[in-house]
Structures are given as structure tokens and as C-alpha cells.
Coordinates of N, CA and C and ligand atoms in Angstrom, one line a residue:
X255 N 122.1 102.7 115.4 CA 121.3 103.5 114.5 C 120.0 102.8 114.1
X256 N 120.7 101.6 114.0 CA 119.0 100.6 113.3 C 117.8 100.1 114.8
X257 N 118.2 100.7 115.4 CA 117.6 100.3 116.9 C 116.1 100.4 116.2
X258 N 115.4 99.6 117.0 CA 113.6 99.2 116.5 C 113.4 99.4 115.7
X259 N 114.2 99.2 114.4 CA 113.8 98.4 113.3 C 114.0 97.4 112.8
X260 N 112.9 97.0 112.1 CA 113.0 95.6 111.4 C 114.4 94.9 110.9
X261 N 114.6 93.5 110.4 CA 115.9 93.2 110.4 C 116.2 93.7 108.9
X262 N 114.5 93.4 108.0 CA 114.8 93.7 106.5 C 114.4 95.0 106.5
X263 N 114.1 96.3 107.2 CA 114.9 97.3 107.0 C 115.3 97.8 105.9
X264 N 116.3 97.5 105.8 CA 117.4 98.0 104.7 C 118.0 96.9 104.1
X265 N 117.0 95.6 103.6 CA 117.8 94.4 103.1 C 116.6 94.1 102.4
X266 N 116.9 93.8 101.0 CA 115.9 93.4 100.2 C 115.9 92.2 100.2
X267 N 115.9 91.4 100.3 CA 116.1 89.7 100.2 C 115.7 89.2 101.5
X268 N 115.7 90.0 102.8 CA 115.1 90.2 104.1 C 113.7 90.3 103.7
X269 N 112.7 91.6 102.8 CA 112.0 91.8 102.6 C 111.3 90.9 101.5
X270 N 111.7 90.2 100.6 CA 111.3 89.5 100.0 C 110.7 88.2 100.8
X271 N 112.0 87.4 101.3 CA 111.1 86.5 102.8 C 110.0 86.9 103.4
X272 N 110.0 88.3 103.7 CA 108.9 88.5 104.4 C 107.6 88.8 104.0
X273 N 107.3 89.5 102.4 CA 106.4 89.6 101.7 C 106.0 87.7 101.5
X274 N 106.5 86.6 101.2 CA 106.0 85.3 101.2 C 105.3 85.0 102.5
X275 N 106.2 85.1 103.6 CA 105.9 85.1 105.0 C 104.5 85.6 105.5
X276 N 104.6 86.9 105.3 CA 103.0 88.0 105.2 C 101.9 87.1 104.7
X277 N 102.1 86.6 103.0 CA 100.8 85.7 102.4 C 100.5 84.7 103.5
X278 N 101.5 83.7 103.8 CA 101.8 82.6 104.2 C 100.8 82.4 105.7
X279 N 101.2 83.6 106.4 CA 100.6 83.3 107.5 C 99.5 83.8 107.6
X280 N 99.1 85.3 106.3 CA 97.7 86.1 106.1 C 96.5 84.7 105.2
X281 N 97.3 83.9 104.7 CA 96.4 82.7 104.1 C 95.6 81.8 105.4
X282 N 96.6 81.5 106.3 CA 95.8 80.9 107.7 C 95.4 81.3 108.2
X283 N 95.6 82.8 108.7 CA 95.0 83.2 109.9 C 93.8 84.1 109.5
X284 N 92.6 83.9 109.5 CA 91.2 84.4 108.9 C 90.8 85.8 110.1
X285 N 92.2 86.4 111.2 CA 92.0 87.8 111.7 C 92.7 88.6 111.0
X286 N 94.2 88.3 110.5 CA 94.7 88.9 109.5 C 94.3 89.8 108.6
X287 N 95.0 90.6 108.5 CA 94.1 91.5 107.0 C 94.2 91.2 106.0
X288 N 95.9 90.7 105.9 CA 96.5 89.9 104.7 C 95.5 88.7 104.1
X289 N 94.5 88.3 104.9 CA 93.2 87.7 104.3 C 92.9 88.0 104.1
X290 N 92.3 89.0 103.7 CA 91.2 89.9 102.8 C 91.9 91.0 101.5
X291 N 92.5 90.9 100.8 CA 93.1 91.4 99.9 C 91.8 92.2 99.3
X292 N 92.2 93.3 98.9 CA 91.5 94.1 97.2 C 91.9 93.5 96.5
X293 N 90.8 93.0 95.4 CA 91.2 92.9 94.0 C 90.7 93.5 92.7
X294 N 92.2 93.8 92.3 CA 91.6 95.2 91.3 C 91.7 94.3 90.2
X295 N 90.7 94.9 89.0 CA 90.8 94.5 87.4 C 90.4 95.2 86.9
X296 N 90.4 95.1 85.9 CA 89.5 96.7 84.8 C 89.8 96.1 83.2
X297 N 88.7 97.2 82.6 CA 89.1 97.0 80.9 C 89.1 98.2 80.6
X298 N 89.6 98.8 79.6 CA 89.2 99.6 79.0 C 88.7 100.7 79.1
X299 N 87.6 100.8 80.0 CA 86.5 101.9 80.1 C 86.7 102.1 81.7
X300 N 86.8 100.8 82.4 CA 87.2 101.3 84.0 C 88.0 100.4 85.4
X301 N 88.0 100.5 85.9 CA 88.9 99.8 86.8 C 87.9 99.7 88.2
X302 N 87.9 98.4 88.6 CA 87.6 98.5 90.2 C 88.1 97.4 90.8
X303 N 87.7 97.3 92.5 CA 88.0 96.4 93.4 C 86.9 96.3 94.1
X304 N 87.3 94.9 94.4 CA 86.6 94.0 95.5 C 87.2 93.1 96.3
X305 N 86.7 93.0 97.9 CA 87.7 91.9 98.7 C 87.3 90.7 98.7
X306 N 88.0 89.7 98.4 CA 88.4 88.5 98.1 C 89.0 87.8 99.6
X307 N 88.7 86.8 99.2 CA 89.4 85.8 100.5 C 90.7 84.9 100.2
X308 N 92.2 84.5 100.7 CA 93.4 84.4 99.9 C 92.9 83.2 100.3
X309 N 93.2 82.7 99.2 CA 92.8 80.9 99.5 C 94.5 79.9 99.0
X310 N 94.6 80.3 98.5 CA 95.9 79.8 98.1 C 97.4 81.0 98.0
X311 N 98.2 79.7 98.3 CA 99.5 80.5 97.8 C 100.7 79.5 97.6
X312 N 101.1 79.7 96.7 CA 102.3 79.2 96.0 C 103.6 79.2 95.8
X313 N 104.1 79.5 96.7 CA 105.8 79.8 96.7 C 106.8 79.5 95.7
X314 N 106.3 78.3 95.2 CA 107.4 77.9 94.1 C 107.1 78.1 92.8
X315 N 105.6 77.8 92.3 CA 105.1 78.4 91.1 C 104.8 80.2 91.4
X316 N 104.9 80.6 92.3 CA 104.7 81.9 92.4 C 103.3 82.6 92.0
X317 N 102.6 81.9 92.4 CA 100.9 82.3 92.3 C 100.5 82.2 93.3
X318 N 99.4 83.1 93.5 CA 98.3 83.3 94.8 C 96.6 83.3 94.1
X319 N 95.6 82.7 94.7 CA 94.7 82.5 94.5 C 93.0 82.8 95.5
X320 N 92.1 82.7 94.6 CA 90.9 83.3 95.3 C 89.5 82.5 94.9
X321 N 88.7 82.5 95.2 CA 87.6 81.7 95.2 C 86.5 82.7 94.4
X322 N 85.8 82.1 93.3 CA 84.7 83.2 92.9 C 83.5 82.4 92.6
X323 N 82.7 83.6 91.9 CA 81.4 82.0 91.0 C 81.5 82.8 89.6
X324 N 81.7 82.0 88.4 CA 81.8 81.9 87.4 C 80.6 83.0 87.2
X325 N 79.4 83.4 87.5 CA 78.8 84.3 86.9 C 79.0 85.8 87.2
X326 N 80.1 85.8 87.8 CA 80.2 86.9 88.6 C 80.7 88.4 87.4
X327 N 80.8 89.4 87.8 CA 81.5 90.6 86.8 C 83.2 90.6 86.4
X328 N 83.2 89.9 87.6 CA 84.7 90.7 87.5 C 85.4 89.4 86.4
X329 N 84.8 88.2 86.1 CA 85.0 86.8 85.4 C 85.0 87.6 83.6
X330 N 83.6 88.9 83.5 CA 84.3 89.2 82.1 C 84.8 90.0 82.1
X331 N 85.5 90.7 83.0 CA 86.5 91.7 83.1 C 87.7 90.9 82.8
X332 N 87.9 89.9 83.5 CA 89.2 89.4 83.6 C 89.1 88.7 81.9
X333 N 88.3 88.4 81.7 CA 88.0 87.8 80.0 C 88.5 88.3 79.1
X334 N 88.2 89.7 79.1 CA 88.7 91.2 78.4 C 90.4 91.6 78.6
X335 N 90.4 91.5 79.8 CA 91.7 92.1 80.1 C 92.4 91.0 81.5
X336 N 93.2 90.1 81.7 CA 93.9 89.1 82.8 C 94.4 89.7 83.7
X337 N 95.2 91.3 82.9 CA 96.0 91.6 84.1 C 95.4 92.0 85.5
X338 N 95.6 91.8 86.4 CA 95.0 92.1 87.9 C 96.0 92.4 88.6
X339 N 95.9 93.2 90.0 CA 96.1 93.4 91.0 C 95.4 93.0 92.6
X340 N 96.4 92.4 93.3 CA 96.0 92.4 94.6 C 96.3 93.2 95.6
X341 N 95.8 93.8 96.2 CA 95.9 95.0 96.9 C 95.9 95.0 98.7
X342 N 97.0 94.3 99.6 CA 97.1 94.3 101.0 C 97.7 95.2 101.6
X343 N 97.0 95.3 102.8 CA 97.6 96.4 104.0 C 97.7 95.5 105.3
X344 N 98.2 96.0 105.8 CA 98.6 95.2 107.5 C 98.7 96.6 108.4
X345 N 97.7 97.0 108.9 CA 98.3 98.4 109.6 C 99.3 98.3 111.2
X346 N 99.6 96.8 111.3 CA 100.0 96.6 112.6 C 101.5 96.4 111.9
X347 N 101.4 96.0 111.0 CA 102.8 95.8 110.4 C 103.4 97.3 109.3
X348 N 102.4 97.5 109.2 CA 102.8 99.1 108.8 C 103.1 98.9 107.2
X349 N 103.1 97.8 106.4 CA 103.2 97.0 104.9 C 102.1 97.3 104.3
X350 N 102.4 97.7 102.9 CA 101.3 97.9 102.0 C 101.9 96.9 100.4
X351 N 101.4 95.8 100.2 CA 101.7 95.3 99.1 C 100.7 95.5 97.8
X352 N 101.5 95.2 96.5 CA 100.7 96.0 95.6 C 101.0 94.4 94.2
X353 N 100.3 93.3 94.7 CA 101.1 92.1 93.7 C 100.2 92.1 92.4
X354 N 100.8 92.2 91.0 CA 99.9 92.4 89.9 C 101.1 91.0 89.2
X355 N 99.7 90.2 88.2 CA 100.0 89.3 87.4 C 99.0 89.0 86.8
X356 N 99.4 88.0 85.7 CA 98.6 87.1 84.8 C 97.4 86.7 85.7
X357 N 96.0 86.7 85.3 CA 94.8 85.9 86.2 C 94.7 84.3 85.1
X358 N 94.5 83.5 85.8 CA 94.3 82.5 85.1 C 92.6 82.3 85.8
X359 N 91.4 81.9 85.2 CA 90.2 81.5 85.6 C 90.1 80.1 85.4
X360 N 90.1 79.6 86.6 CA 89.9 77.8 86.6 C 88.2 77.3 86.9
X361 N 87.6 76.8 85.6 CA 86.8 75.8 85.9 C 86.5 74.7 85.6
X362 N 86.3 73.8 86.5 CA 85.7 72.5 86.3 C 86.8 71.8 85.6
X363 N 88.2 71.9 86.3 CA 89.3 71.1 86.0 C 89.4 70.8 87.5
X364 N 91.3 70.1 87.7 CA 91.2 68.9 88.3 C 91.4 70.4 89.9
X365 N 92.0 72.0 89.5 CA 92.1 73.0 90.5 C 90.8 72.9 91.4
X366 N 89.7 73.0 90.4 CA 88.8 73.7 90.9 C 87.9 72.2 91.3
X367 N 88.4 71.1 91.4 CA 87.6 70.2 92.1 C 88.1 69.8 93.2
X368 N 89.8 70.0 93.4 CA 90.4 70.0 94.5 C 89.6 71.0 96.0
X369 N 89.6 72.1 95.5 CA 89.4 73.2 96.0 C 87.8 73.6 96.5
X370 N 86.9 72.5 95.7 CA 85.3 72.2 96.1 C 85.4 71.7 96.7
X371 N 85.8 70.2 96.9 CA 85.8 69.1 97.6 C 86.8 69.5 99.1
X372 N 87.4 70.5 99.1 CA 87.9 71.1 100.6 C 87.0 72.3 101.0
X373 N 86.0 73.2 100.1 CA 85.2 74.2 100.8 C 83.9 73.6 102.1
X374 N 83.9 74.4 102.6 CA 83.2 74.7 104.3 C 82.4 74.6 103.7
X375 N 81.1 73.5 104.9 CA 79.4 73.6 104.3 C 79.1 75.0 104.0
X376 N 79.3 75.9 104.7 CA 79.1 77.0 105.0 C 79.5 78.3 103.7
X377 N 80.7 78.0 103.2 CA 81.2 78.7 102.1 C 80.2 78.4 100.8
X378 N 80.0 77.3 100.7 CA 79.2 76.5 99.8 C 77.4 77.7 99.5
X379 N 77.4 77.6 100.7 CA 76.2 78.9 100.5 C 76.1 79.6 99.1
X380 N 77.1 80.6 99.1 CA 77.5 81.7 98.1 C 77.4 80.9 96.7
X381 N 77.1 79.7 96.4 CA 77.2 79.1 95.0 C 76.3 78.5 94.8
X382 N 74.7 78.9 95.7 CA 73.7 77.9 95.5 C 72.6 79.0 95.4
X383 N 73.1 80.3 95.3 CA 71.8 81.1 94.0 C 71.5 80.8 93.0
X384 N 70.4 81.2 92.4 CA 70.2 81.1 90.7 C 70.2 81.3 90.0
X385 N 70.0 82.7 91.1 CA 70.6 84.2 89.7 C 72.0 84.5 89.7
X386 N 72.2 85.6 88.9 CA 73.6 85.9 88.5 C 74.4 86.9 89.7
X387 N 75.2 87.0 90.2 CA 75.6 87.6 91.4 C 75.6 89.3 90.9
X388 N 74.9 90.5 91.2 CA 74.8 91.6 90.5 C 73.9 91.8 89.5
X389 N 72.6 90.5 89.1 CA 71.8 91.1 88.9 C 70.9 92.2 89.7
X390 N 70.1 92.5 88.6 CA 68.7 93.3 89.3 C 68.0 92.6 90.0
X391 N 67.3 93.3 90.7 CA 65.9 92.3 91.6 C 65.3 93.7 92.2
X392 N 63.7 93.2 92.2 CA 62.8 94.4 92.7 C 62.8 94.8 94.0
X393 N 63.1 93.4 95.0 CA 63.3 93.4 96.3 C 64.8 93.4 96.5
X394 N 64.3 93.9 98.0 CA 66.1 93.2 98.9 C 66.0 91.8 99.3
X395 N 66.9 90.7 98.8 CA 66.7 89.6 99.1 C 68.7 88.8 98.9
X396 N 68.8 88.0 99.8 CA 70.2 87.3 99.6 C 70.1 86.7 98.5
X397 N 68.8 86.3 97.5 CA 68.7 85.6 96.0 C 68.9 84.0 96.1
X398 N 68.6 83.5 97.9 CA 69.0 82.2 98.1 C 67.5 81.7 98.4
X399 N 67.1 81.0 98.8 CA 66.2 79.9 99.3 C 66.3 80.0 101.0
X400 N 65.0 80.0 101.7 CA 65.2 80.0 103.0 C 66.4 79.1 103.4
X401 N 66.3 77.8 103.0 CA 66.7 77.0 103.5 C 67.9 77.0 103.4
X402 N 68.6 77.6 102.0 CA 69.8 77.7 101.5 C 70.8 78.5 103.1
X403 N 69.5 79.7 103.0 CA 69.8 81.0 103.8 C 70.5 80.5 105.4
X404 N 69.4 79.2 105.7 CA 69.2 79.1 106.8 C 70.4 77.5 107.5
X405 N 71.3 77.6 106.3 CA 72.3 76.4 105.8 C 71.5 75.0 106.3
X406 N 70.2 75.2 105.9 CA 69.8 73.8 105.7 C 69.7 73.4 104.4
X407 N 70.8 72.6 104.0 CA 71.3 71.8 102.8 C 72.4 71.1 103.3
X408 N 72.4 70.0 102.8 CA 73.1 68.8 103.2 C 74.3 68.6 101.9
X409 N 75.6 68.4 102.3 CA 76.5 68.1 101.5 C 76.2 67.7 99.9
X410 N 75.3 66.5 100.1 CA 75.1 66.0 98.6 C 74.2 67.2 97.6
X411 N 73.6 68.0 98.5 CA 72.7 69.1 97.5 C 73.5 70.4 97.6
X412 N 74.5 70.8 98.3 CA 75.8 71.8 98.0 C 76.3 71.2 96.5
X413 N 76.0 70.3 96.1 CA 76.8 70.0 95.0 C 77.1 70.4 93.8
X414 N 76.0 70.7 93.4 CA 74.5 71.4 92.5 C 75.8 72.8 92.3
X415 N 76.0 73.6 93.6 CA 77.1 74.9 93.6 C 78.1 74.8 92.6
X416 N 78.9 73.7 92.7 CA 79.7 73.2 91.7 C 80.4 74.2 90.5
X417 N 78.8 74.1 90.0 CA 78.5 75.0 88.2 C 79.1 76.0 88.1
X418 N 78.6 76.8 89.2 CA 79.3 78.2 89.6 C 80.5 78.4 90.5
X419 N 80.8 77.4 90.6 CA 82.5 78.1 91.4 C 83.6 77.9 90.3
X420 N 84.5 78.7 90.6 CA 85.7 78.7 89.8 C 87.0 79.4 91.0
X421 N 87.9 79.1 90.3 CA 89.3 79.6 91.6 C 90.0 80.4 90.4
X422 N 90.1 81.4 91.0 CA 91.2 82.6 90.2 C 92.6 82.8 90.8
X423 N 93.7 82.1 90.0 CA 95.0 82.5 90.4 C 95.5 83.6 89.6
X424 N 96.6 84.1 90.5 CA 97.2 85.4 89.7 C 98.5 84.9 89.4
X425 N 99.3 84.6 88.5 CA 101.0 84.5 88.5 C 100.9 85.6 88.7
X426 N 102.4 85.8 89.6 CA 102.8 87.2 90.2 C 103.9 87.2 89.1
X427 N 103.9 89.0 88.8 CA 104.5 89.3 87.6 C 105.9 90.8 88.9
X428 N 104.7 91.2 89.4 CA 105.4 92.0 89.9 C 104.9 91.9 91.6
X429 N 105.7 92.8 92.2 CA 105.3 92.7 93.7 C 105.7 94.6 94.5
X430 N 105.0 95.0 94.4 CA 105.5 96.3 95.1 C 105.4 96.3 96.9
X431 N 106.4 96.8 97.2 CA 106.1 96.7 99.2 C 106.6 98.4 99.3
X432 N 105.1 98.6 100.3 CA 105.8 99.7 100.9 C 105.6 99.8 102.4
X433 N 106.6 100.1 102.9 CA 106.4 99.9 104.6 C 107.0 101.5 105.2
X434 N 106.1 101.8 106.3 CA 105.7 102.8 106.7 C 106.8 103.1 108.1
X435 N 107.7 104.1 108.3 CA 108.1 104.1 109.3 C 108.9 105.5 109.7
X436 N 108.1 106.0 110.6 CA 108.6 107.3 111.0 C 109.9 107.7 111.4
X437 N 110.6 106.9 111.2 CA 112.4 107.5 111.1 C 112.5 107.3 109.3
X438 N 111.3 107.2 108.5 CA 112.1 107.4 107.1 C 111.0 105.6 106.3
X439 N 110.4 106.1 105.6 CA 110.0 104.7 104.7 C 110.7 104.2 104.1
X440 N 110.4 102.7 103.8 CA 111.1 102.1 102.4 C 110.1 101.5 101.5
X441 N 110.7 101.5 100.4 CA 109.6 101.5 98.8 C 110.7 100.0 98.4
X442 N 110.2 99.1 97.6 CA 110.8 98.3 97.2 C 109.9 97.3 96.1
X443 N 110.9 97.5 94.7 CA 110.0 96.6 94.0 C 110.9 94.9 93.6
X444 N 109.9 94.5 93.4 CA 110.2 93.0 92.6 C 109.5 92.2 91.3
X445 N 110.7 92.4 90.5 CA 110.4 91.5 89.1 C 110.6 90.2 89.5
X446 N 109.6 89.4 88.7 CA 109.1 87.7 88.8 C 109.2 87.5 87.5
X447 N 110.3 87.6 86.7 CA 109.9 87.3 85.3 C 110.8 86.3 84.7
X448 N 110.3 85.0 84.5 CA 111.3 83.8 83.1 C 112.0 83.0 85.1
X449 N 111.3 83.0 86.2 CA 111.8 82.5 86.6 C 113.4 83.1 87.7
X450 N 113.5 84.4 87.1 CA 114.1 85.5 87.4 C 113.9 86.2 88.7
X451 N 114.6 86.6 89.3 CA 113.5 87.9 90.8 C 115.1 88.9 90.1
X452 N 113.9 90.5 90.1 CA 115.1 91.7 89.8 C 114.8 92.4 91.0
X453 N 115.7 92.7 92.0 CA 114.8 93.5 93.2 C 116.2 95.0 93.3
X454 N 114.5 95.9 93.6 CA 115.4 97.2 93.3 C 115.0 98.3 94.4
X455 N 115.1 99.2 95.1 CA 114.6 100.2 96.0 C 114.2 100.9 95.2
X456 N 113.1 101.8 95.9 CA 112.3 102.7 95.0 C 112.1 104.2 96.4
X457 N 112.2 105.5 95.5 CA 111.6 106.4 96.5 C 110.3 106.3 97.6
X458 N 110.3 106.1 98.6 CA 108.8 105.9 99.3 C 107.9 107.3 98.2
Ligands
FMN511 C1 85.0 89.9 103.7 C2 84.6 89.6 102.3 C3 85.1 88.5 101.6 C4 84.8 88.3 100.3 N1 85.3 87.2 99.6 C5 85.1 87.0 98.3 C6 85.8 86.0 97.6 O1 86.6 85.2 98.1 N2 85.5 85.8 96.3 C7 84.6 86.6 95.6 O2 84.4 86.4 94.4 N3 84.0 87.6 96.3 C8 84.2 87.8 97.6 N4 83.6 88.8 98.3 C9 82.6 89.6 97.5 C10 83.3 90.6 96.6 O3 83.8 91.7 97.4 C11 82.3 91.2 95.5 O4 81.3 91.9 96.1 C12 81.8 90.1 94.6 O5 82.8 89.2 94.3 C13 81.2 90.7 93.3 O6 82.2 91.4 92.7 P1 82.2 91.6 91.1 O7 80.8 92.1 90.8 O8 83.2 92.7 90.9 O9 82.5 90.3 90.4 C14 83.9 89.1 99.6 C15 83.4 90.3 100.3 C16 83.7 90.5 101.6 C17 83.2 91.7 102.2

């Protein structure tokens, strides 16, 4: 009856492995989609997203993490209000995850020096503007320095970026999966709470 389907199917504890598994291997592999997550936040007045790159993941503390620059919007959104969502799809895997937790904003601790001192000359770019990421400007311009533009800058003057990076982790509070499959979907949620996993099926 279970012919070509998956083994977690109809096993939650199958599908839990596999949601860690999903991050695990969407954190390495930079064709994945599971690399590029949505990240939702909002206050009050409104809610949005933007894709993010999964830079970390934590299996045992149960956090997942993302790379920003401290002047960015979504830094006083999260100020106002922590809770967040990450938002993945895998359309080859037919998985839609929905992981919402606590954001913690790391800067200029021992995270976010770990986490400089391993970024690509290349990533370094993004944190060597002057202005604020979403200001105004009269022209169209990347807001960098030719030379910035043109990654001529040398390790010791990426350093300067520093000021402006920060790493955003989420404790995972909750985890929703939903996976797509034409003999019938399955919906499945998971509580992360005190240390705890509550895992329950849900209607697709
Ligand atoms: C492929 C891709 C990867 C991105 N990775 C990141 C990232 O890791 N961190 C980040 O802050 N913004 C990243 N961005 C830019 C964000 O989507 C967003 O435009 C930016 O963070 C400003 O968002 P905010 O004004 O809501 O703070 C990425 C965009 C794309 C298209």
C-alpha cells in the first residue's frame, strides 16, 4: 500500500530526523533551496519577509542561524517584537517547513567574531557600505566604492565590516512540515518547549 512512499510517511519521529536532516544538508549545499529560507518578522502594524542565507544549525541547542548587518530593518523589527519565522520549500522534495522561535541578535560577542573570522572575502562586500541598507539615495548605485564593488579590498581593510555584521539565531519554538503527495498529504507539527518535543499530525 505504502509503495513509493517515503519511509516517514506515516511516522513522525521518521519525519522529525528528516526535518534536521533537510537543514543539515540545505546548510552545505549552496544549490539547495533549504539555503535560502524566507524570513518573516513583523510588529504590530505589519509583517514581511526576506531570503536569508542558513548559516548555522544546531541540533542540540535547537537553533538555526543567519547572517545580517546591524543597520538593517528587519534588526528593529526584531527589537520590537523577537518572534520570527523561517519559511522553506524544497519543491523536489515536495516539504514545506514553517520553523518559528525566539530571535536572539548577536553582536560583537565571542558568536559574531567566530562567524567573521570564517566569512568569504567575497561575503565581506555586503558590510563595507556607509549607508544604512534601505536608505534613500537619488541615484541607482550598490552604495559601495568602486573598489569595494570591484572586490578590491584586502582582508585587513574587510575588517572595518566588522561594525555592521551581526548573526541572527532563532531558538526553534515550533516546527510545522508539510509534505505534498498525490495519494493524500501529511501535515505535522512539533513543540520544542523546556527541552521537550510534543509531535502531533495535523489536517493537510
Ligand atoms: C539569495 C539572497 C540571499 C540573501 N541573504 C541574506 C542574508 O543572509 N542576510 C540578510 O540580512 N539579507 C540577505 N539577503 C537580502 C535580504 O533578502 C533583504 O533584502 C535584506 O536583508 C534587507 O531586508 P530588511 O530591510 O527587511 O532588513 C539575501 C537576498 C537574496 C536574494
Amino acid at each position: 500500500m505504502l509503495k513509493n512512499k517515503p519511509d516517514y510517511y506515516n511516522d513522525l519521529d521518521k519525519v522529525y530526523l528528516k526535518i534536521w536532516d533537510l537543514l543539515k544538508v540545505g546548510l552545505k549545499n549552496r544549490d539547495l533551496p533549504f539555503h535560502i529560507p524566507v524570513f518573516i518578522c513583523g510588529d504590530k502594524q505589519k509583517s514581511d519577509g526576506r531570503i536569508v542565507v542558513l548559516r548555522g544549525v544546531d541540533t542540540k541547542e535547537k537553533k538555526i542561524w543567519f547572517h545580517s548587518d546591524i543597520r538593517s530593518n528587519k534588526i528593529k523589527i526584531l527589537n520590537s517584537n523577537p518572534e520570527a519565522t523561517l519559511l522553506f520549500y524544497d519543491k523536489n522534495e515536495k516539504i514545506q517547513l514553517r520553523i518559528s522561535g525566539n530571535t536572539k541578535i548577536n553582536y560583537q560577542n565571542n558568536i559574531t567574531k567566530k562567524s567573521w573570522e570564517k566569512t568569504a572575502h567575497m561575503s565581506r562586500q555586503c558590510y563595507l557600505g556607509d549607508k544604512d541598507p534601505g536608505a534613500n539615495i537619488s541615484i541607482p548605485t550598490s552604495g559601495l566604492t568602486p573598489e569595494v564593488d570591484n572586490l578590491k579590498y584586502t582582508k585587513e581593510e574587510s575588517e572595518i565590516g566588522y561594525k555592521n555584521f551581526c548573526v541572527i539565531e532563532t531558538f526553534i519554538k515550533s516546527i510545522e512540515w508539510l509534505y505534498l503527495a498525490a495519494k493524500g498529504h501529511r501535515r505535522a507539527h512539533f513543540s520544542l518547549k523546556n527541552n521537550s518535543l510534543e509531535k502531533k499530525w495535523l489536517i493537510p
